[in-house]
Coordinates of C-alpha atoms in Angstrom, one line a residue:
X694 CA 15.2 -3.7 34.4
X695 CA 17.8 -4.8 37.4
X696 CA 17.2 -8.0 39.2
X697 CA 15.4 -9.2 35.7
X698 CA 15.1 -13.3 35.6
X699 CA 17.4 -15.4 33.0
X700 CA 15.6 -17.6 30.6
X701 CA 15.8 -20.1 33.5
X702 CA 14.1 -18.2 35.7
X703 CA 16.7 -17.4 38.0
X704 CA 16.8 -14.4 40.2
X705 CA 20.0 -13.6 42.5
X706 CA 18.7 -14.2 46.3
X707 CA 20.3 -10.9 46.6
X708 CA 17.8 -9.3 45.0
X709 CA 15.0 -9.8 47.5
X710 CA 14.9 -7.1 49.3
X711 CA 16.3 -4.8 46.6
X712 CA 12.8 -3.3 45.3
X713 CA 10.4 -0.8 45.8
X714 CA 7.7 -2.9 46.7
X715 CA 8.9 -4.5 50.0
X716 CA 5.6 -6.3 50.6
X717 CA 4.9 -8.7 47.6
X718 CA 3.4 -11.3 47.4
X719 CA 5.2 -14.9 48.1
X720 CA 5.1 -17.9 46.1
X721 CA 6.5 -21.1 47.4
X722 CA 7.9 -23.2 44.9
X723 CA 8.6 -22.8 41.7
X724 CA 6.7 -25.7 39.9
X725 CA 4.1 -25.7 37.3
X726 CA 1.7 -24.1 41.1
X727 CA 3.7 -21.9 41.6
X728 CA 4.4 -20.5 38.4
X729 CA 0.6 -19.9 37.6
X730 CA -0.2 -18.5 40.4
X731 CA 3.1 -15.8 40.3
X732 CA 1.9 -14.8 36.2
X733 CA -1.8 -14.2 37.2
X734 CA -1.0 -12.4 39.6
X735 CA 1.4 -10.2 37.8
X736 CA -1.3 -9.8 34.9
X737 CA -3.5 -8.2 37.6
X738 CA -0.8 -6.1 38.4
X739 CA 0.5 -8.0 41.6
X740 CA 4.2 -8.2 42.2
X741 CA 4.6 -11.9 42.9
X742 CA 8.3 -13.6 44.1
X743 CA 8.3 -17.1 43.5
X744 CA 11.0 -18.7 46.2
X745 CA 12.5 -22.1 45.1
X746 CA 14.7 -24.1 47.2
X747 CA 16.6 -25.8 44.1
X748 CA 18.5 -24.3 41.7
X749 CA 16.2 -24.2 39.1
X750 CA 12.6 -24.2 38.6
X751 CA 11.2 -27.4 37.9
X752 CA 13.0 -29.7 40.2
X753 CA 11.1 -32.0 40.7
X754 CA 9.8 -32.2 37.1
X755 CA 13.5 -32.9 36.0
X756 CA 14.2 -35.7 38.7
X757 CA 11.6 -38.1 36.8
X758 CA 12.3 -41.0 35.4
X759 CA 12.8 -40.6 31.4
X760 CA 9.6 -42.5 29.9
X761 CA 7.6 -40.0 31.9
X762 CA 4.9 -38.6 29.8
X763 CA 2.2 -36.8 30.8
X764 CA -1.6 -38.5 31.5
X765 CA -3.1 -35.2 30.9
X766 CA -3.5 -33.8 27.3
X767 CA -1.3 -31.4 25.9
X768 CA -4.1 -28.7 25.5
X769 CA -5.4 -29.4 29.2
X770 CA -1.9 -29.1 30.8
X771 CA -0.9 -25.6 29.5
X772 CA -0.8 -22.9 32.7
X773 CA -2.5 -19.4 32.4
X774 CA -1.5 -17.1 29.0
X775 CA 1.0 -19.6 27.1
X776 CA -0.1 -22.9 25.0
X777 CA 2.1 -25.3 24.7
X778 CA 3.3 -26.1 21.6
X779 CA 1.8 -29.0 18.9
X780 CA 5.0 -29.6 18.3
X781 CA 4.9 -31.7 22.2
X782 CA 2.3 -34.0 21.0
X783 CA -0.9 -35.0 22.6
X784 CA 1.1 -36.4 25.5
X785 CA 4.1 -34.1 27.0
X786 CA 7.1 -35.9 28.0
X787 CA 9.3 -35.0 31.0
X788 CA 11.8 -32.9 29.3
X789 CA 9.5 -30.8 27.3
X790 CA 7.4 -30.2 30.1
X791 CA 10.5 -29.1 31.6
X792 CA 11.4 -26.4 28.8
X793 CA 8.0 -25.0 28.8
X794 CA 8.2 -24.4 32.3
X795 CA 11.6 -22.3 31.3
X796 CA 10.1 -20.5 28.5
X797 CA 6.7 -19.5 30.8
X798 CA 8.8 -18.1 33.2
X799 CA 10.8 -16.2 30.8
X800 CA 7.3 -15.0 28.7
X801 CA 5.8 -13.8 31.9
X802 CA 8.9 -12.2 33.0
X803 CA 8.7 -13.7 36.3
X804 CA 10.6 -12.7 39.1
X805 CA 12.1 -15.8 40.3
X806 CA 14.6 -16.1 43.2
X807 CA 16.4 -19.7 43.3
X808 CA 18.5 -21.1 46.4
X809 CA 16.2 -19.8 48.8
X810 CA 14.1 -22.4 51.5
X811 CA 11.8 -21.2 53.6
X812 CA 11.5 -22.8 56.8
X813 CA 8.9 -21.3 58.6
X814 CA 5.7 -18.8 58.4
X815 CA 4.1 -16.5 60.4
X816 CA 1.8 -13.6 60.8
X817 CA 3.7 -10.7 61.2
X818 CA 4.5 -9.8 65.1
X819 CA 3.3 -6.9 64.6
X820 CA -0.3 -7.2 63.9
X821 CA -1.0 -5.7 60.6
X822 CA -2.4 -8.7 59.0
X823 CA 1.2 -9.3 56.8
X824 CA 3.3 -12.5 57.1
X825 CA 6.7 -13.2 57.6
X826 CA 9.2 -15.9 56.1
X827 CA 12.2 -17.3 57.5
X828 CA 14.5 -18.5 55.1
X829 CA 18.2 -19.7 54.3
X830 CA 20.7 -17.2 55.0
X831 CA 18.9 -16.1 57.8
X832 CA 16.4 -14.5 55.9
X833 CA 13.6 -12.9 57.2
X834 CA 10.8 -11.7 54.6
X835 CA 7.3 -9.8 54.9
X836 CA 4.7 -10.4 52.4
X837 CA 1.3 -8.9 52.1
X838 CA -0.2 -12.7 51.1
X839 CA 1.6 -16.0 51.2
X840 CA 0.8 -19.0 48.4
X841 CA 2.5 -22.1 49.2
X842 CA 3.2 -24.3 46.2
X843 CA 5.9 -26.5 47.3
X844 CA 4.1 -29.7 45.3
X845 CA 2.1 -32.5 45.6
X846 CA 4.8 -35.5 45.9
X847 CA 7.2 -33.3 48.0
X848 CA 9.8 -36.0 50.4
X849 CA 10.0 -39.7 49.3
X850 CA 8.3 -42.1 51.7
X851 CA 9.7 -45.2 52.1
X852 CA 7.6 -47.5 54.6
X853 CA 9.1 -48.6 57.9
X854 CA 8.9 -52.0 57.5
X855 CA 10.5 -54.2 59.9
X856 CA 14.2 -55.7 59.1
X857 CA 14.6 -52.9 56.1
X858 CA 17.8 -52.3 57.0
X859 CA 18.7 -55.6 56.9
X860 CA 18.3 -55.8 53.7
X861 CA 21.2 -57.0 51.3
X862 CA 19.9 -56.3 48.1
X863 CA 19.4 -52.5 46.7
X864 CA 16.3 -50.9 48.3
X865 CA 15.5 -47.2 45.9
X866 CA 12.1 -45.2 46.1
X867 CA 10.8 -44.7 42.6
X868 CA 12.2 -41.1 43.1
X869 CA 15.9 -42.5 42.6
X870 CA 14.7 -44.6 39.2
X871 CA 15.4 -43.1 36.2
X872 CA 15.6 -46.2 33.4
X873 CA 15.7 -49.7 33.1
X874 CA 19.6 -49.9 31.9
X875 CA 20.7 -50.7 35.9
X876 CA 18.1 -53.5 35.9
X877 CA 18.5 -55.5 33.1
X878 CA 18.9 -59.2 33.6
X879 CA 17.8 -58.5 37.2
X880 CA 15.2 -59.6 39.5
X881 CA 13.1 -56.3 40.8
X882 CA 10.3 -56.3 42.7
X883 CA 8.1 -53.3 42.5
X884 CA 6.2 -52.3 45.6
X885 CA 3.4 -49.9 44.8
X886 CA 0.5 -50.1 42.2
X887 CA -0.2 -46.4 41.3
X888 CA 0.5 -44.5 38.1
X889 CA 4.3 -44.0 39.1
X890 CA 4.7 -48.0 39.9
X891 CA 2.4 -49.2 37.4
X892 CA 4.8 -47.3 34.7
X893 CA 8.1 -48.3 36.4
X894 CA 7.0 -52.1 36.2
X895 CA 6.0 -51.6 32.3
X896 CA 9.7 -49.9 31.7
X897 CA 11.6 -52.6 33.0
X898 CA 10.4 -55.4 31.6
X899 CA 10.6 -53.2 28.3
X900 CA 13.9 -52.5 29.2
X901 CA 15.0 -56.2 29.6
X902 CA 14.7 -57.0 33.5
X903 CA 15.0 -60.7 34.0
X904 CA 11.7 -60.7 36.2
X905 CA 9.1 -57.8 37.4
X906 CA 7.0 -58.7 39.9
X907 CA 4.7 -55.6 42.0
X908 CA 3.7 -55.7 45.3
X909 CA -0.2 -54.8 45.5
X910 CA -2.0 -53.7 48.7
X911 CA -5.3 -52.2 47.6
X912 CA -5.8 -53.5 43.9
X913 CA -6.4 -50.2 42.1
X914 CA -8.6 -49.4 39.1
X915 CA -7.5 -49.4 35.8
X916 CA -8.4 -46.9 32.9
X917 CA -7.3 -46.9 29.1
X918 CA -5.6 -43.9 29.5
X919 CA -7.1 -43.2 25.8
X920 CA -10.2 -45.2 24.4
X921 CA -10.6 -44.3 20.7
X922 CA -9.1 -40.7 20.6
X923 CA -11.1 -40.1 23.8
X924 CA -8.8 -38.8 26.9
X925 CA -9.8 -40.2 30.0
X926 CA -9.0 -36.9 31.3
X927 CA -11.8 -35.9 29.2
X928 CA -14.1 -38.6 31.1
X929 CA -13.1 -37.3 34.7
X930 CA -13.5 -33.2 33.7
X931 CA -17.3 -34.7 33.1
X932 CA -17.8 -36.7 35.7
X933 CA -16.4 -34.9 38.7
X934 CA -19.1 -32.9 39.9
X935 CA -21.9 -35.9 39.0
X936 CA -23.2 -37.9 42.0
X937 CA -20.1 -40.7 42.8
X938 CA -22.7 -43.6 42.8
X939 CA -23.6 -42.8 39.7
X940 CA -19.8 -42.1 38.5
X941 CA -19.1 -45.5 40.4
X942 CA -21.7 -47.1 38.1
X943 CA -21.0 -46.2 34.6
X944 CA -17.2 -46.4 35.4
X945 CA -17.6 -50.2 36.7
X946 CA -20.2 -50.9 32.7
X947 CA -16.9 -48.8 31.1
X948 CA -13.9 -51.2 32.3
X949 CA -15.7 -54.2 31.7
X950 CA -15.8 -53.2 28.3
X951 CA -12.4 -51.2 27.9
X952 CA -9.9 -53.3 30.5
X953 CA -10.1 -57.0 30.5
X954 CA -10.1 -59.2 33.8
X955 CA -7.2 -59.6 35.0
X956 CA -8.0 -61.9 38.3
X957 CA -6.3 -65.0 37.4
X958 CA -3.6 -63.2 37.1
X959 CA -3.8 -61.8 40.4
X960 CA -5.5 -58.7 40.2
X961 CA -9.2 -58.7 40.1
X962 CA -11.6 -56.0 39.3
X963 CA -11.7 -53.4 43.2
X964 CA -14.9 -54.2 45.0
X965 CA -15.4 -50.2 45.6
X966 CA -16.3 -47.7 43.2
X967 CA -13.6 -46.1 41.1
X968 CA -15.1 -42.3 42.5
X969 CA -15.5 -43.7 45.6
X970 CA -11.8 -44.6 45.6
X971 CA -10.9 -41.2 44.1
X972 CA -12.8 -39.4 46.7
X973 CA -10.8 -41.2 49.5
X974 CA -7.5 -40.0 47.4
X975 CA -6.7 -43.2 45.0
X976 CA -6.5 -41.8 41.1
X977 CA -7.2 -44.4 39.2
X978 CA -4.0 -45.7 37.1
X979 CA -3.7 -45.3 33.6
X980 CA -2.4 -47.9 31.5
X981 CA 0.7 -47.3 29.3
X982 CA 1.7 -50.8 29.1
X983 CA 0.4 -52.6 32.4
X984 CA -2.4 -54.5 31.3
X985 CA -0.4 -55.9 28.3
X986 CA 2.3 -57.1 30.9
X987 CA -0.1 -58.7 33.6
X988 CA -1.9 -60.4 30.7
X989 CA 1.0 -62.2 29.2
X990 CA 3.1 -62.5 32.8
X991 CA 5.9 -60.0 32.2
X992 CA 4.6 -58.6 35.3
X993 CA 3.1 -60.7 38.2
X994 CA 1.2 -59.1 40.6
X995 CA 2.1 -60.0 44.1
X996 CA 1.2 -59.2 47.6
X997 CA 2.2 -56.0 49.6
X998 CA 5.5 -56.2 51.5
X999 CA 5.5 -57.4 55.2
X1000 CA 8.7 -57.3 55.8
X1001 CA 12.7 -57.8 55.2
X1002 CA 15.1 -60.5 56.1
X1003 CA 18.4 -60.1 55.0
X1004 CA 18.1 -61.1 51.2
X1005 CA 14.7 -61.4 51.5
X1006 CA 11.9 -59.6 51.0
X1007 CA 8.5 -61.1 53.1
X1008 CA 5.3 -60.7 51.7
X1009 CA 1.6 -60.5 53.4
X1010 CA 0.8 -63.9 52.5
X1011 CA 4.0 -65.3 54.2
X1012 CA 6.0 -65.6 50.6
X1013 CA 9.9 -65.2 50.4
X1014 CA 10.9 -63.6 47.6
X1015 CA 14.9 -63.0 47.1
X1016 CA 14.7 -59.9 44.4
X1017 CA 18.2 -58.3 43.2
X1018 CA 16.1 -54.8 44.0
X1019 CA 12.7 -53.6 45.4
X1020 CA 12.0 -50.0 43.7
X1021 CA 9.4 -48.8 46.1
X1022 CA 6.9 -46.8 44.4
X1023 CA 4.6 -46.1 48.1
X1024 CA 4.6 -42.0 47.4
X1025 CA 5.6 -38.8 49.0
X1026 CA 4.6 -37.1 52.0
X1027 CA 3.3 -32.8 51.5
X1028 CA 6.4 -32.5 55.0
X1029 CA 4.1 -28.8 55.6
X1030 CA 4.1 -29.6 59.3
X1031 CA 8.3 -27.8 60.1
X1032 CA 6.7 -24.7 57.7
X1033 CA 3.6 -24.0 59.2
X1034 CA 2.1 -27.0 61.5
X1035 CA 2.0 -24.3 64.0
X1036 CA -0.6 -22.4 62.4
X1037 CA -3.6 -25.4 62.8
X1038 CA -4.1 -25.3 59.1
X1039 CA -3.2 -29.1 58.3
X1040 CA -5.5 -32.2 58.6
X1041 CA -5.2 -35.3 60.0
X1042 CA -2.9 -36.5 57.1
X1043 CA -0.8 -33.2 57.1
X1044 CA -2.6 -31.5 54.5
X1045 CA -3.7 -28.2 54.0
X1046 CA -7.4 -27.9 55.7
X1047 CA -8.1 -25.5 52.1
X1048 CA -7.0 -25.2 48.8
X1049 CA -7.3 -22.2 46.0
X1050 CA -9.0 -19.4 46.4
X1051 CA -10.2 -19.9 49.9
X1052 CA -7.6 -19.3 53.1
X1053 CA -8.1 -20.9 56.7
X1054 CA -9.9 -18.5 58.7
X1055 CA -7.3 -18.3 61.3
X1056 CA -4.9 -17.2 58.1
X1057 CA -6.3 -14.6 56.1
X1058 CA -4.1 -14.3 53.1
X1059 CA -2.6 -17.9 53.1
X1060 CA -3.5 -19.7 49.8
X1061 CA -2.7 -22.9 48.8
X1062 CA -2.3 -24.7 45.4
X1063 CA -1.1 -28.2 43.7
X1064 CA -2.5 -30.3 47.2
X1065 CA -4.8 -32.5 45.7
X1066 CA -4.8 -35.1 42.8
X1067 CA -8.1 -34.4 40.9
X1068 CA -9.7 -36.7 38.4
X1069 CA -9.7 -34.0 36.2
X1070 CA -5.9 -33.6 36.1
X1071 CA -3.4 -31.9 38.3
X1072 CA -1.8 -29.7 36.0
X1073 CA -5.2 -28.3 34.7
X1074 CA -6.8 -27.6 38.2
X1075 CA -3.6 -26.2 39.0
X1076 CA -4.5 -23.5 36.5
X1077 CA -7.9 -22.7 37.5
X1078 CA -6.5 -22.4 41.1
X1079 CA -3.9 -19.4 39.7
X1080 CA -6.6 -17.5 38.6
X1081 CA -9.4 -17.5 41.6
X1082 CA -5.9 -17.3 43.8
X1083 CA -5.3 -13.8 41.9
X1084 CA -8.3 -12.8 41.5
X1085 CA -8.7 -12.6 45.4
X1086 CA -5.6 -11.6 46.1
X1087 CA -6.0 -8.5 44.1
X1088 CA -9.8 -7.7 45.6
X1089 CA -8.2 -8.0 48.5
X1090 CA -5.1 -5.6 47.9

């Protein structure tokens, strides 16, 4: 077949206008999202052309930091018609993650085109319900039905805080952090308390760091991320459609049992529920090594950054701290508003007003996957939202 993907999924960019069918569908990104949703839609008989701005597929999957395992299982993280292998373990790592991304591509035979970024989307001027792309190159593409998948934790936010660039010490996101080697023997301060920071701080004093200290606005809730062979994946696939007092309830009776107090070292149990918090966007975090290091001080909880000053770093509570680095784990923004803020489809908080199988009703046949951070597990709802995305996409075509 011409134009036929290489085991890494790349297409030439020439290739995209090069077919028969001249309206496909478009996938945006070519993540774990996008990738789905291009092979259940091409087992429905849907041509599907997954656009990735990198090189590869994957990018951001292979610009993690090497400890990086998954919290889901291994049997809840596989995408529609491939397993993943045993061979993974119960919990995937970041570079076999990254080959079974390859290998799905190359068992759906998915029609991939790398180097491509689109920069815009519209409805099609001319009326007939289609949409049209802008891309690199100057680019312009008509699908019958758009699915943007560009991920999750998209553009690194680092906080404005006031004298930041006065600061003489080295100032990364957690993006940037790969392993502890650079760090060793060095004072780092961590400044963010989910998953990705709660990890980084673990690595580094694993890795030798002289002192870890993390920065801690909203004390999050902590979960085992396994309790005697029991995923707490598991927990939040039960839970999530139960009433979130009572979820609140019996997950407050769980940590007292499972997670011990950790207030006098400076972070106590969160007054609000642990679905309440979910509900308002904050996963809980789930301990690979955290609780250990609070517990015997190889990492001290501290407050959230105020400011910079120089070589200092100013906390809430008016301390000076003088760290050697400040990783700041403080997340990603979605950026959708340059691709399509001018269709009123975004919140508030720049995300997108629906997600899955349901499209804003000013945009018939825009979909949208891998926008929210379930309880349940990303990579698994990610899958479930491939299949209803096909599924109406092909009614509908």
């Amino acid at each position: 077949m011409p134009n036929s993907p290489s085991p890494t999924g790349r297409t030439d960019a020439v290739a995209l206008t090069d077919r028969t069918d001249d309206r496909p569908v478009y996938v945006i990104g070519g993540g774990p999202g996008g990738l789905a949703t291009a092979a259940a839609l091409r087992a429905r008989g849907v041509r599907a052309v997954v656009l990735e701005k990198a090189d590869r597929i994957g990018a951001s999957w292979r610009g993690h930091y090497d400890r990086l395992h998954l919290h889901t299982t291994r049997r809840w993280s596989a995408l529609p018609g491939l397993r993943m292998p045993r061979k993974f373990g119960r919990w995937v790592g970041r570079d076999d993650l990254v080959r079974y991304l390859e290998k799905y591509t190359e068992h759906h035979e998915l029609e991939v085109v790398t180097g491509v970024e689109v920069n815009r989307i519209d409805p099609h001027p001319d009326g007939s319900g289609d949409w049209q792309l802008t891309a690199t190159g100057g680019r312009v593409l008509r699908g019958r039905a758009v699915v943007v998948a560009t991920g999750f934790n998209h553009t690194p936010r680092i906080p404005e805080w006031p004298g930041r660039d006065t600061f003489t010490g080295e100032l990364l996101h957690a993006a940037e952090y790969r392993n502890p080697a650079p760090y060793a023997d060095k004072d780092v301060l961590v400044v963010g308390i989910g998953n990705t920071g709660a990890e980084i701080a673990a690595d580094l004093t694993e890795g030798g760091a002289a002192r870890v200290r993390i920065a801690v606005r909203t004390t999050p809730h902590i979960v085992r991320r396994s309790t005697a062979g029991w995923p707490a994946q598991a927990t939040g696939i039960l839970v999530r459609r139960l009433p979130v007092r009572m979820v609140d309830k019996a997950g407050s009776l769980l940590a007292r049992v499972a997670v011990p107090d950790l207030s006098a070292q400076g972070l106590p149990r969160p007054e609000k529920g642990l679905y309440s918090r979910v509900r308002e966007g904050a996963i809980p975090v789930q301990d690979v090594g955290l609780i250990d290091a609070v517990k015997n001080g190889r990492v001290v909880p501290v407050a959230t950054v105020a400011s910079f000053d120089k070589d200092a770093v100013v906390l809430a509570d008016g301390t000076r701290l003088t760290p050697d680095a400040v990783i700041a784990a403080t997340g990603y923004s979605r950026a959708l508003e340059p691709l399509l803020g001018h269709l009123d489809v975004l919140d508030g908080r720049g995300r997108p007003v629906v997600h899955g199988a349901r499209t804003p009703k000013q945009a018939p046949g825009l979909y949208f996957t891998g926008f929210t951070n379930p309880i349940s597990g990303m990579l698994r709802e990610l899958a479930l939202d491939a299949e209803k995305i096909a599924k109406r996409v092909a009614r509908a075509h």
